[in-house]
Every structure is written in structure tokens, then in C-alpha cells.
Short mmCIF file of C-alpha atoms and ligand atoms in Angstrom, two decimals:
data_model
loop_
_atom_site.label_atom_id
_atom_site.label_comp_id
_atom_site.label_asym_id
_atom_site.label_seq_id
_atom_site.Cartn_x
_atom_site.Cartn_y
_atom_site.Cartn_z
CA MET A 1 114.45 123.91 81.77
CA HIS A 2 112.59 125.94 79.15
CA PRO A 3 108.85 126.39 80.26
CA LEU A 4 107.65 124.45 77.26
CA VAL A 5 110.03 121.50 77.73
CA GLN A 6 108.79 121.61 81.24
CA ARG A 7 105.26 121.47 80.42
CA ALA A 8 105.80 118.55 78.16
CA ALA A 9 108.01 116.70 80.78
CA HIS A 10 105.02 117.45 83.30
CA ALA A 11 102.48 115.96 80.60
CA ILE A 12 104.76 113.00 80.13
CA THR A 13 104.77 112.36 83.95
CA LEU A 14 100.91 112.82 84.16
CA LEU A 15 100.39 110.29 81.33
CA ALA A 16 102.73 107.57 82.99
CA PHE A 17 100.62 108.34 86.36
CA VAL A 18 97.54 107.83 84.56
CA ALA A 19 99.04 104.76 82.84
CA THR A 20 100.01 103.38 86.34
CA ALA A 21 96.76 104.27 87.86
CA SER A 22 94.92 102.14 85.00
CA VAL A 23 97.27 99.21 85.53
CA HIS A 24 96.43 99.37 89.26
CA ALA A 25 92.64 99.85 88.54
CA HIS A 26 92.79 96.78 86.07
CA GLU A 27 94.70 94.77 88.56
CA THR A 28 92.05 95.28 91.19
CA LEU A 29 89.77 93.22 88.79
CA LYS A 30 92.16 90.32 88.46
CA LEU A 31 91.85 87.91 91.36
CA GLU A 32 91.92 84.89 89.24
CA ALA A 33 92.22 82.60 92.11
CA PRO A 34 89.20 82.35 94.29
CA LYS A 35 89.66 83.18 97.99
CA PRO A 36 90.72 79.90 99.80
CA LEU A 37 87.86 78.67 101.99
CA ILE A 38 89.93 78.70 105.27
CA ALA A 39 87.69 80.78 107.64
CA PRO A 40 84.20 79.19 107.20
CA THR A 41 83.61 80.58 110.73
CA PRO A 42 85.41 83.42 112.47
CA PRO A 43 89.14 83.07 113.07
CA MET A 44 90.09 82.22 116.63
CA GLY A 45 93.66 82.88 118.13
CA TRP A 46 95.87 85.13 119.99
CA ASN A 47 97.75 88.50 118.75
CA SER A 48 100.67 90.16 120.63
CA TRP A 49 99.65 93.76 120.17
CA ASN A 50 97.03 94.60 122.87
CA LYS A 51 99.07 93.41 125.65
CA PHE A 52 102.62 93.56 124.49
CA ALA A 53 102.69 96.08 121.71
CA CYS A 54 106.18 96.25 120.16
CA ASN A 55 107.67 94.26 122.98
CA VAL A 56 107.73 90.94 120.91
CA SER A 57 110.43 88.17 120.98
CA GLU A 58 110.75 84.55 119.96
CA GLN A 59 110.66 83.59 123.82
CA LEU A 60 107.44 85.42 124.34
CA ILE A 61 105.73 83.75 121.15
CA ARG A 62 106.84 80.34 122.20
CA GLN A 63 105.49 81.01 125.73
CA GLN A 64 102.06 82.02 124.30
CA ALA A 65 101.91 79.18 122.13
CA ASP A 66 102.68 76.70 125.03
CA ALA A 67 100.03 78.54 126.99
CA MET A 68 97.44 78.22 124.40
CA ALA A 69 97.99 74.43 124.15
CA ALA A 70 98.34 73.85 127.70
CA SER A 71 95.51 75.92 129.20
CA GLY A 72 92.59 74.78 127.48
CA MET A 73 92.29 77.59 124.97
CA LYS A 74 93.30 75.19 122.12
CA ASP A 75 90.58 72.71 123.21
CA ALA A 76 88.23 75.58 123.14
CA GLY A 77 88.98 76.20 119.43
CA TYR A 78 91.80 78.88 119.51
CA GLN A 79 94.45 78.24 116.99
CA TYR A 80 96.39 81.17 115.40
CA ILE A 81 99.32 82.62 117.39
CA VAL A 82 99.91 86.15 115.72
CA ILE A 83 102.93 88.31 116.00
CA ASP A 84 101.81 91.71 115.32
CA ASP A 85 103.98 94.79 114.45
CA CYS A 86 107.93 95.08 115.52
CA TRP A 87 109.03 91.68 114.38
CA GLN A 88 110.65 93.06 111.41
CA ASN A 89 113.51 95.30 111.23
CA SER A 90 115.16 95.70 107.74
CA ARG A 91 115.57 94.13 104.27
CA ASP A 92 118.67 92.21 103.02
CA ALA A 93 120.46 93.10 100.01
CA GLU A 94 118.01 91.37 97.87
CA GLY A 95 115.06 93.07 99.47
CA ASN A 96 113.99 90.36 101.52
CA ILE A 97 112.21 91.00 104.80
CA VAL A 98 114.47 90.40 107.85
CA ALA A 99 113.39 89.70 111.43
CA ASP A 100 114.95 91.63 114.39
CA PRO A 101 117.89 89.41 114.88
CA GLU A 102 118.12 90.14 118.54
CA ARG A 103 114.64 89.53 119.40
CA PHE A 104 113.99 86.64 117.11
CA PRO A 105 117.69 85.10 116.86
CA SER A 106 116.42 81.58 115.59
CA GLY A 107 114.58 83.24 112.66
CA ILE A 108 110.87 83.09 111.77
CA LYS A 109 110.83 79.64 110.10
CA ALA A 110 112.05 77.96 113.25
CA LEU A 111 109.39 79.85 115.38
CA ALA A 112 106.65 78.82 112.91
CA ASP A 113 107.70 75.34 113.21
CA TYR A 114 107.46 75.53 116.92
CA VAL A 115 103.95 76.81 116.92
CA HIS A 116 103.11 74.20 114.36
CA SER A 117 104.36 71.38 116.33
CA LYS A 118 101.90 72.60 119.24
CA GLY A 119 99.13 71.69 116.67
CA LEU A 120 98.71 75.65 116.12
CA LYS A 121 98.83 77.97 113.32
CA PHE A 122 101.29 80.72 112.79
CA GLY A 123 100.50 84.35 111.88
CA LEU A 124 102.41 87.64 110.86
CA TYR A 125 101.68 91.35 110.44
CA SER A 126 102.59 93.86 107.54
CA ASP A 127 101.58 96.98 106.06
CA ALA A 128 100.47 98.12 102.73
CA GLY A 129 102.53 101.22 103.09
CA ALA A 130 106.33 101.97 102.86
CA LEU A 131 106.32 101.53 106.87
CA THR A 132 104.16 99.78 109.37
CA CYS A 133 102.45 101.79 112.10
CA GLY A 134 105.52 101.08 114.27
CA GLY A 135 107.84 102.48 111.60
CA ARG A 136 109.25 98.99 110.46
CA PRO A 137 109.59 98.26 106.66
CA GLY A 138 106.02 97.74 105.34
CA SER A 139 105.13 95.61 102.03
CA ALA A 140 104.29 98.29 99.51
CA GLY A 141 105.91 97.26 96.17
CA ARG A 142 107.33 94.07 97.74
CA GLU A 143 103.85 92.13 98.15
CA PHE A 144 104.81 89.29 95.74
CA GLN A 145 108.38 88.83 97.40
CA ASP A 146 106.90 89.12 100.85
CA ALA A 147 104.12 86.60 100.07
CA ARG A 148 106.61 84.00 98.96
CA GLN A 149 108.67 84.60 101.88
CA TYR A 150 105.95 83.97 104.19
CA ALA A 151 104.81 80.90 102.49
CA LYS A 152 108.47 79.62 102.77
CA TRP A 153 108.28 80.25 106.56
CA GLY A 154 105.06 78.55 107.07
CA VAL A 155 102.88 81.44 107.71
CA ASP A 156 99.00 80.86 107.97
CA TYR A 157 97.79 84.16 108.66
CA LEU A 158 98.70 87.75 107.67
CA LYS A 159 97.25 91.05 109.31
CA TYR A 160 97.87 93.53 106.75
CA ASP A 161 97.82 97.27 108.11
CA TRP A 162 97.25 100.59 106.56
CA CYS A 163 99.69 103.22 107.98
CA HIS A 164 102.14 105.21 105.77
CA THR A 165 99.93 104.50 102.48
CA GLY A 166 99.62 107.96 101.32
CA PRO A 167 97.27 108.05 98.37
CA ARG A 168 97.16 104.43 97.82
CA ASN A 169 93.67 103.03 96.83
CA ALA A 170 92.88 100.46 99.49
CA GLU A 171 91.04 98.17 97.38
CA ALA A 172 93.87 98.11 94.90
CA ALA A 173 96.36 97.85 97.76
CA TYR A 174 94.70 94.86 99.52
CA THR A 175 93.81 93.06 96.28
CA ILE A 176 97.48 92.96 95.39
CA MET A 177 98.35 91.39 98.51
CA ALA A 178 95.42 88.92 98.29
CA LYS A 179 96.73 87.89 94.68
CA ALA A 180 100.46 87.66 95.85
CA LEU A 181 99.20 85.36 98.82
CA ARG A 182 96.93 83.28 96.56
CA GLU A 183 99.99 82.79 94.18
CA SER A 184 102.34 82.16 97.10
CA GLY A 185 101.44 78.25 97.14
CA ARG A 186 100.21 78.22 100.80
CA ASP A 187 96.71 78.95 102.20
CA ILE A 188 97.18 82.15 104.11
CA VAL A 189 94.24 83.76 105.95
CA LEU A 190 94.22 87.79 104.87
CA SER A 191 93.13 89.97 107.71
CA ILE A 192 92.51 93.42 106.51
CA CYS A 193 93.17 96.29 108.66
CA GLU A 194 92.33 99.62 107.19
CA TRP A 195 90.17 100.51 110.20
CA GLY A 196 86.93 100.71 107.99
CA ASN A 197 88.10 103.76 106.55
CA ASN A 198 87.75 102.91 102.80
CA GLN A 199 84.06 101.30 102.89
CA PRO A 200 85.50 97.68 103.06
CA GLU A 201 81.88 96.52 102.80
CA ARG A 202 82.07 97.39 99.22
CA TRP A 203 84.99 95.47 98.17
CA ALA A 204 86.61 93.26 101.02
CA GLN A 205 84.58 90.32 100.56
CA PRO A 206 86.26 88.80 97.87
CA VAL A 207 89.67 89.82 98.83
CA GLY A 208 90.10 89.11 102.56
CA HIS A 209 88.91 86.82 105.27
CA LEU A 210 88.22 89.50 107.96
CA TRP A 211 88.21 93.13 107.76
CA ARG A 212 88.41 95.66 110.58
CA THR A 213 85.56 98.07 110.91
CA THR A 214 87.05 100.63 113.19
CA GLY A 215 90.17 102.17 114.77
CA ASP A 216 91.79 100.50 117.69
CA ILE A 217 90.06 99.08 120.64
CA TYR A 218 91.40 100.02 124.11
CA ASP A 219 90.87 98.12 127.45
CA ALA A 220 87.90 100.19 128.89
CA TRP A 221 84.30 99.71 129.18
CA GLU A 222 83.85 103.18 127.08
CA GLY A 223 85.68 106.24 126.07
CA GLN A 224 87.47 107.54 123.21
CA LYS A 225 91.41 108.47 122.77
CA ASP A 226 92.66 109.84 119.44
CA TRP A 227 91.77 106.84 117.17
CA SER A 228 91.30 104.25 120.01
CA HIS A 229 87.83 103.34 121.45
CA GLY A 230 86.37 101.81 124.42
CA MET A 231 84.54 98.42 124.28
CA THR A 232 81.13 99.75 123.96
CA ASN A 233 82.15 102.62 121.71
CA ILE A 234 83.44 99.99 119.23
CA LEU A 235 80.10 98.03 119.64
CA ASP A 236 77.97 100.95 118.72
CA MET A 237 79.96 101.37 115.45
CA GLN A 238 78.95 97.55 114.43
CA VAL A 239 75.22 98.42 114.40
CA GLU A 240 74.94 99.09 110.49
CA ARG A 241 77.29 96.38 109.48
CA ALA A 242 75.80 93.20 110.11
CA ALA A 243 74.51 92.52 106.38
CA HIS A 244 78.17 92.53 104.76
CA ALA A 245 79.66 89.62 106.93
CA GLY A 246 79.13 85.91 106.52
CA PRO A 247 81.26 82.59 106.13
CA ASN A 248 84.84 83.33 105.10
CA GLY A 249 84.47 87.06 105.09
CA TRP A 250 83.91 88.51 108.74
CA ASN A 251 83.58 92.04 110.12
CA ASP A 252 86.41 92.47 112.55
CA PRO A 253 85.57 94.93 115.44
CA ASP A 254 89.22 94.30 116.70
CA MET A 255 90.85 92.02 119.25
CA LEU A 256 89.80 91.08 122.56
CA GLU A 257 90.83 92.87 125.75
CA VAL A 258 89.69 90.08 127.95
CA GLY A 259 92.10 89.65 130.83
CA ASN A 260 94.23 92.76 130.58
CA GLY A 261 93.03 94.52 133.67
CA GLY A 262 91.03 97.66 132.63
CA MET A 263 87.46 96.25 132.88
CA THR A 264 85.68 94.30 135.63
CA THR A 265 84.94 90.69 135.07
CA THR A 266 81.26 91.44 134.66
CA GLU A 267 82.36 93.81 131.90
CA TYR A 268 84.74 91.23 130.33
CA GLU A 269 81.83 88.93 130.20
CA SER A 270 79.81 91.35 128.26
CA HIS A 271 82.69 92.19 125.83
CA PHE A 272 83.10 88.39 125.25
CA SER A 273 79.22 87.83 124.81
CA LEU A 274 78.86 90.71 122.58
CA TRP A 275 81.83 89.59 120.19
CA ALA A 276 80.14 86.42 119.76
CA MET A 277 77.00 88.00 118.59
CA LEU A 278 78.75 90.03 116.22
CA ALA A 279 80.37 86.93 114.67
CA ALA A 280 83.59 88.60 115.48
CA PRO A 281 87.26 86.80 114.93
CA LEU A 282 87.86 85.80 118.63
CA ILE A 283 91.56 87.00 118.98
CA ALA A 284 92.84 87.09 122.46
CA GLY A 285 94.78 89.89 123.44
CA ASN A 286 96.04 89.25 126.82
CA ASP A 287 99.12 87.13 128.26
CA LEU A 288 97.97 83.61 128.08
CA SER A 289 100.78 82.43 130.41
CA LYS A 290 99.16 84.45 133.28
CA MET A 291 95.53 83.98 133.28
CA ASP A 292 93.55 84.18 136.29
CA ALA A 293 90.54 81.75 136.66
CA ASP A 294 87.88 84.16 135.64
CA THR A 295 89.92 85.30 132.51
CA LEU A 296 90.11 81.50 131.29
CA ARG A 297 86.46 80.94 132.34
CA ILE A 298 85.31 83.70 130.01
CA LEU A 299 87.75 83.05 127.08
CA THR A 300 86.95 79.12 127.06
CA ASN A 301 83.04 79.36 127.79
CA LYS A 302 82.09 76.62 125.07
CA ASP A 303 78.31 78.03 124.82
CA VAL A 304 79.34 81.62 123.99
CA ILE A 305 82.19 80.29 121.68
CA ALA A 306 79.38 78.15 119.88
CA VAL A 307 77.52 81.13 119.14
CA ASP A 308 80.49 82.96 117.71
CA GLN A 309 81.19 79.87 115.62
CA ASP A 310 77.86 78.93 114.51
CA PRO A 311 77.97 77.66 111.02
CA LEU A 312 75.15 79.87 109.64
CA GLY A 313 77.62 82.66 110.17
CA LYS A 314 74.92 85.34 110.39
CA GLN A 315 75.92 88.41 112.37
CA GLY A 316 73.75 89.37 115.05
CA ARG A 317 71.96 92.66 115.29
CA ARG A 318 70.76 95.25 117.88
CA ALA A 319 66.94 94.53 117.88
CA LEU A 320 66.14 97.10 120.60
CA LYS A 321 67.80 99.98 122.42
CA GLU A 322 66.11 101.96 125.18
CA GLY A 323 68.45 104.32 126.78
CA ASP A 324 71.10 102.25 128.37
CA LEU A 325 69.05 98.89 127.75
CA GLU A 326 69.71 96.91 124.39
CA VAL A 327 68.53 93.51 123.36
CA TRP A 328 70.80 91.80 120.73
CA VAL A 329 69.70 88.80 118.57
CA ARG A 330 71.57 86.46 116.38
CA PRO A 331 69.75 83.52 114.23
CA LEU A 332 71.60 80.19 114.54
CA GLN A 333 71.74 77.27 112.23
CA GLY A 334 68.75 74.77 112.72
CA GLY A 335 66.17 77.46 113.80
CA GLU A 336 67.76 78.41 117.06
CA TYR A 337 68.64 81.74 118.41
CA ALA A 338 71.22 83.46 120.75
CA ALA A 339 70.30 86.61 122.50
CA VAL A 340 71.93 89.00 124.76
CA LEU A 341 70.12 91.40 127.25
CA LEU A 342 72.82 94.14 127.73
CA ASN A 343 72.55 96.75 130.76
CA ARG A 344 74.93 99.65 130.07
CA GLY A 345 73.73 101.50 133.09
CA LYS A 346 75.00 101.84 136.52
CA THR A 347 72.24 100.02 138.45
CA PRO A 348 70.67 96.51 138.03
CA ALA A 349 67.80 96.31 135.45
CA ASP A 350 64.87 93.87 134.78
CA MET A 351 64.92 93.11 131.26
CA LYS A 352 63.01 90.88 129.03
CA LEU A 353 63.41 89.48 125.53
CA GLY A 354 59.96 89.10 123.72
CA TRP A 355 59.53 86.33 121.18
CA ASP A 356 58.51 89.13 118.87
CA ARG A 357 62.16 90.29 118.53
CA LEU A 358 62.88 86.86 117.21
CA GLY A 359 59.94 86.72 114.87
CA LEU A 360 58.31 83.94 116.88
CA PRO A 361 54.67 83.73 117.93
CA ALA A 362 54.20 84.20 121.63
CA SER A 363 52.72 80.78 122.01
CA GLN A 364 55.90 79.01 120.80
CA LYS A 365 57.35 77.00 123.36
CA ALA A 366 61.43 76.97 123.79
CA THR A 367 64.04 75.48 125.92
CA VAL A 368 66.39 78.59 127.00
CA LYS A 369 70.01 77.98 128.22
CA ASP A 370 71.59 80.79 130.15
CA LEU A 371 75.27 80.60 128.67
CA TRP A 372 76.72 81.92 131.66
CA SER A 373 74.91 80.52 134.73
CA LYS A 374 74.43 77.37 132.56
CA LYS A 375 70.64 77.34 134.00
CA VAL A 376 68.20 75.63 131.43
CA THR A 377 64.66 76.46 131.49
CA LYS A 378 62.03 74.34 129.56
CA ASN A 379 58.86 75.34 127.96
CA VAL A 380 59.25 78.96 128.07
CA SER A 381 56.91 81.04 125.91
CA GLY A 382 56.25 84.77 125.03
CA SER A 383 59.47 86.03 126.53
CA TYR A 384 62.35 85.37 128.77
CA GLY A 385 64.13 87.69 131.13
CA GLY A 386 65.73 88.51 134.61
CA THR A 387 67.73 91.00 136.45
CA VAL A 388 70.85 92.01 134.53
CA ALA A 389 73.60 93.61 136.69
CA PRO A 390 75.27 97.12 135.81
CA HIS A 391 77.30 96.68 132.62
CA GLY A 392 76.47 93.19 132.65
CA VAL A 393 74.45 90.77 130.06
CA ILE A 394 72.24 87.59 130.46
CA MET A 395 73.20 85.61 127.33
CA VAL A 396 70.98 82.94 126.14
CA ARG A 397 70.50 80.20 123.42
CA ILE A 398 66.82 79.56 122.51
CA THR A 399 65.86 76.35 120.95
CA PRO A 400 62.22 76.32 119.73
CA VAL A 401 60.47 73.08 120.69
CA PRO A 402 59.10 71.69 117.16
C1 GLA B 1 97.45 99.71 114.10
C2 GLA B 1 96.58 98.54 114.11
C3 GLA B 1 96.78 97.75 115.38
C4 GLA B 1 98.25 97.35 115.55
C5 GLA B 1 98.97 98.54 115.40
C6 GLA B 1 100.63 98.07 115.24
O1 GLA B 1 97.23 100.56 115.17
O2 GLA B 1 95.15 98.93 114.12
O3 GLA B 1 95.85 96.70 115.58
O4 GLA B 1 98.16 96.30 114.49
O5 GLA B 1 98.71 99.28 114.17
O6 GLA B 1 101.39 99.12 115.12
#
């Protein structure tokens, strides 16, 4: 090609690129339908990834749905059964997404129907790139086709990941999927999973119902492996984010590891307590069909769940940090408070919550309920405390006496 012709061709390509980019920029502004109000409190459910990774099948999903319904998890408020990556394996001649026929021989519709028959809701996973993180087909360029398919199958929840997205703009990409879901004819929760990389606090609230704030969690009290983090590392990354969450749009510090075996029972109680303080989605990540008594007791602690699900929807914040000792507080509806005294150290610690941390006068009398021991103390004023086990918490609900 003559260099001049080549340059002209290049200019045309550039123009085309600018035109496409502006269409995309424009598209990000056009979410005519409002976000459906389907997550007034943080979503609760189960997801396959933390325990089973790519090892998913219809048999596994049915078994988890059975266990959620029979174990007491459903009664405690858990409702979504979400298949994470690797359920999909190709597209058909019309470009429709196809489930792995060996692992899901009855098809996704039959599986969604089964989950619904248990009184539960059904979720799937896709990705804004050409491929998912596990290398399966993603939804880039197929958003509307996929959303229509999900609606036909009876999908209630979509976790939408961010691998293989190249230079895509995250706000534009998630807005397109939000629009596709809203035009699908079915109310579908949109779980944004771009790991907090593109300042979701700036744009995610009108787009999705929850958005990840970090890389992946792994089942350890603390630590860091590539882009995965131990539980307390994830906790530290939530400190600046409380202001951006609220009813129908939640910060997501990633799924629960309770029951997966990498932490002690005390550490799992802390993990669950802290996620409740963060108003985090409570998405169990263990094998629900093989829970020991402690795992079930932790995951179904109704007092802790009530803090997570408090209708005011105000995320808790770290009110004090002195070395290994932290105080987390969260205002609840009706003038009540939740608080966690967290001991990240290796020896027991005597800790206290002063009423000043709650903005209450020291003379204010309150009823204090310990949400793990269930002990109720009346007419407490000034402060409340006790000895906190290593890697443990005291979690309380404080009801000021009028
Ligand atoms: C990413 C997500 C995880 C999980 C995997 C699946 O790492 O952050 O939560 O969905 O992809 O491949």
C-alpha cells in the first residue's frame, strides 16, 4: 500500500475507533430503566467457587440446593444458589451460550426449575471479556443475547467477572450488561466483579446491586498470594469504603470461607461477625451438604445475620485501631448499634467499647446482648467489654434505654 493511502486508511480506522468509543461513552449514560429494587439488604446465598472451583455439575448444584433448604440455611435467610465459572463450554451456531453437556446434561433451565422448586433463587456467572477467568466463553459483544437467554432459563442473579477484557472501560462494560439485564424481562441481581480495580465507588451504584472491592479471598486468617488475600487483609481494604454502600448497592468484600477448613472456629466466628459489620453480601462458599455443627451454628447465627441485614443498610466502620486491637461500630435502624471488639493478636486481650465511640453520653443506659454467647446485660452505661480470645471477637447489639 502507498504510504499516503496507508496513512489515510489509518486515519479512517482511528476515526472509526473514536466513533465507536463515543457510542460506548454515550451508551454508559443511557440506563433508562432504573435498577430493580431486589437487594434492599445484602444478598445471601451460596456460590460454588471457593470450595469447588471448576468442579461444578448439575448433581452438585442440586445437592447444595437440597442442603440449603434442609439444613436451616434457607430459614436463616440464604436464598441464592449461584454457579460460578466453568458451567459453560461453547456457543452454538446462532451464538447462544451452551452449558457443558457432560456436567449439565439436563440443561440449565431444568436446574433453575429445580432450585426454584426448593423455594430458592438461581444464579449464574459470566465475564465482560471474550473469555471468563477459567477460559470459557465470556459475554463481550453478546450481552443482550446472553441476558435474554438467562431470563428464559429463569436466572435471578448474575456474577459478572472482569478477565480478558483488554482495554475495555469497566463502567461502559458493566452498564451494557446492566441495560441488557433490565431489558431481559426478568429481575436479575447484577454482581459486579472487577475487584475494585476501576473505582467502582464512582459508578457502580446505579449499575449493579453489589460490587467486589478487592481481589479474591482465600481461606486463611491473613496472608497474600498473587491477587488473593487472607481474611484480615481483605478486611483492611474495606476501611475507606463504607460511605459508598447502602440499600440495593453493596460493597462486596468477597464470599465467605466459613467451613472450608483453613481457619479455626474462633477465626470463622470473627470472619462472619466482621462481614456482618461490613453489610457484606453473605455468600457461603463451603460444601453445604457436609457442614459440621460449628459451621452451621456460625452461618445461621440469627443475631449476627440480623446485623448484616439491618434495614438501615449503613456499613460499619473501624472506630479504633491500637496495634492488634480494633473496635468496629455500625449504627442500626431505630437508634440501636452493633459493635465488634476484634483481637488480631496471639494472646487474650481485655477490651472495652466506650460509649463515646457510638456518640452516646457516658450516662446513657443500654441493654447489651452478646451475639455469640447470647448473654444479655441490662442497664449498662459508659462502656462494655470483656476478655477477647486471640483472633476472636466480642460482638454485641446495643439498645439504648429511652
Ligand atoms: C475471578 C473471581 C472469582 C471467581 C473466579 C472464577 O478470580 O474474582 O471470584 O469467580 O474468577 O474463575
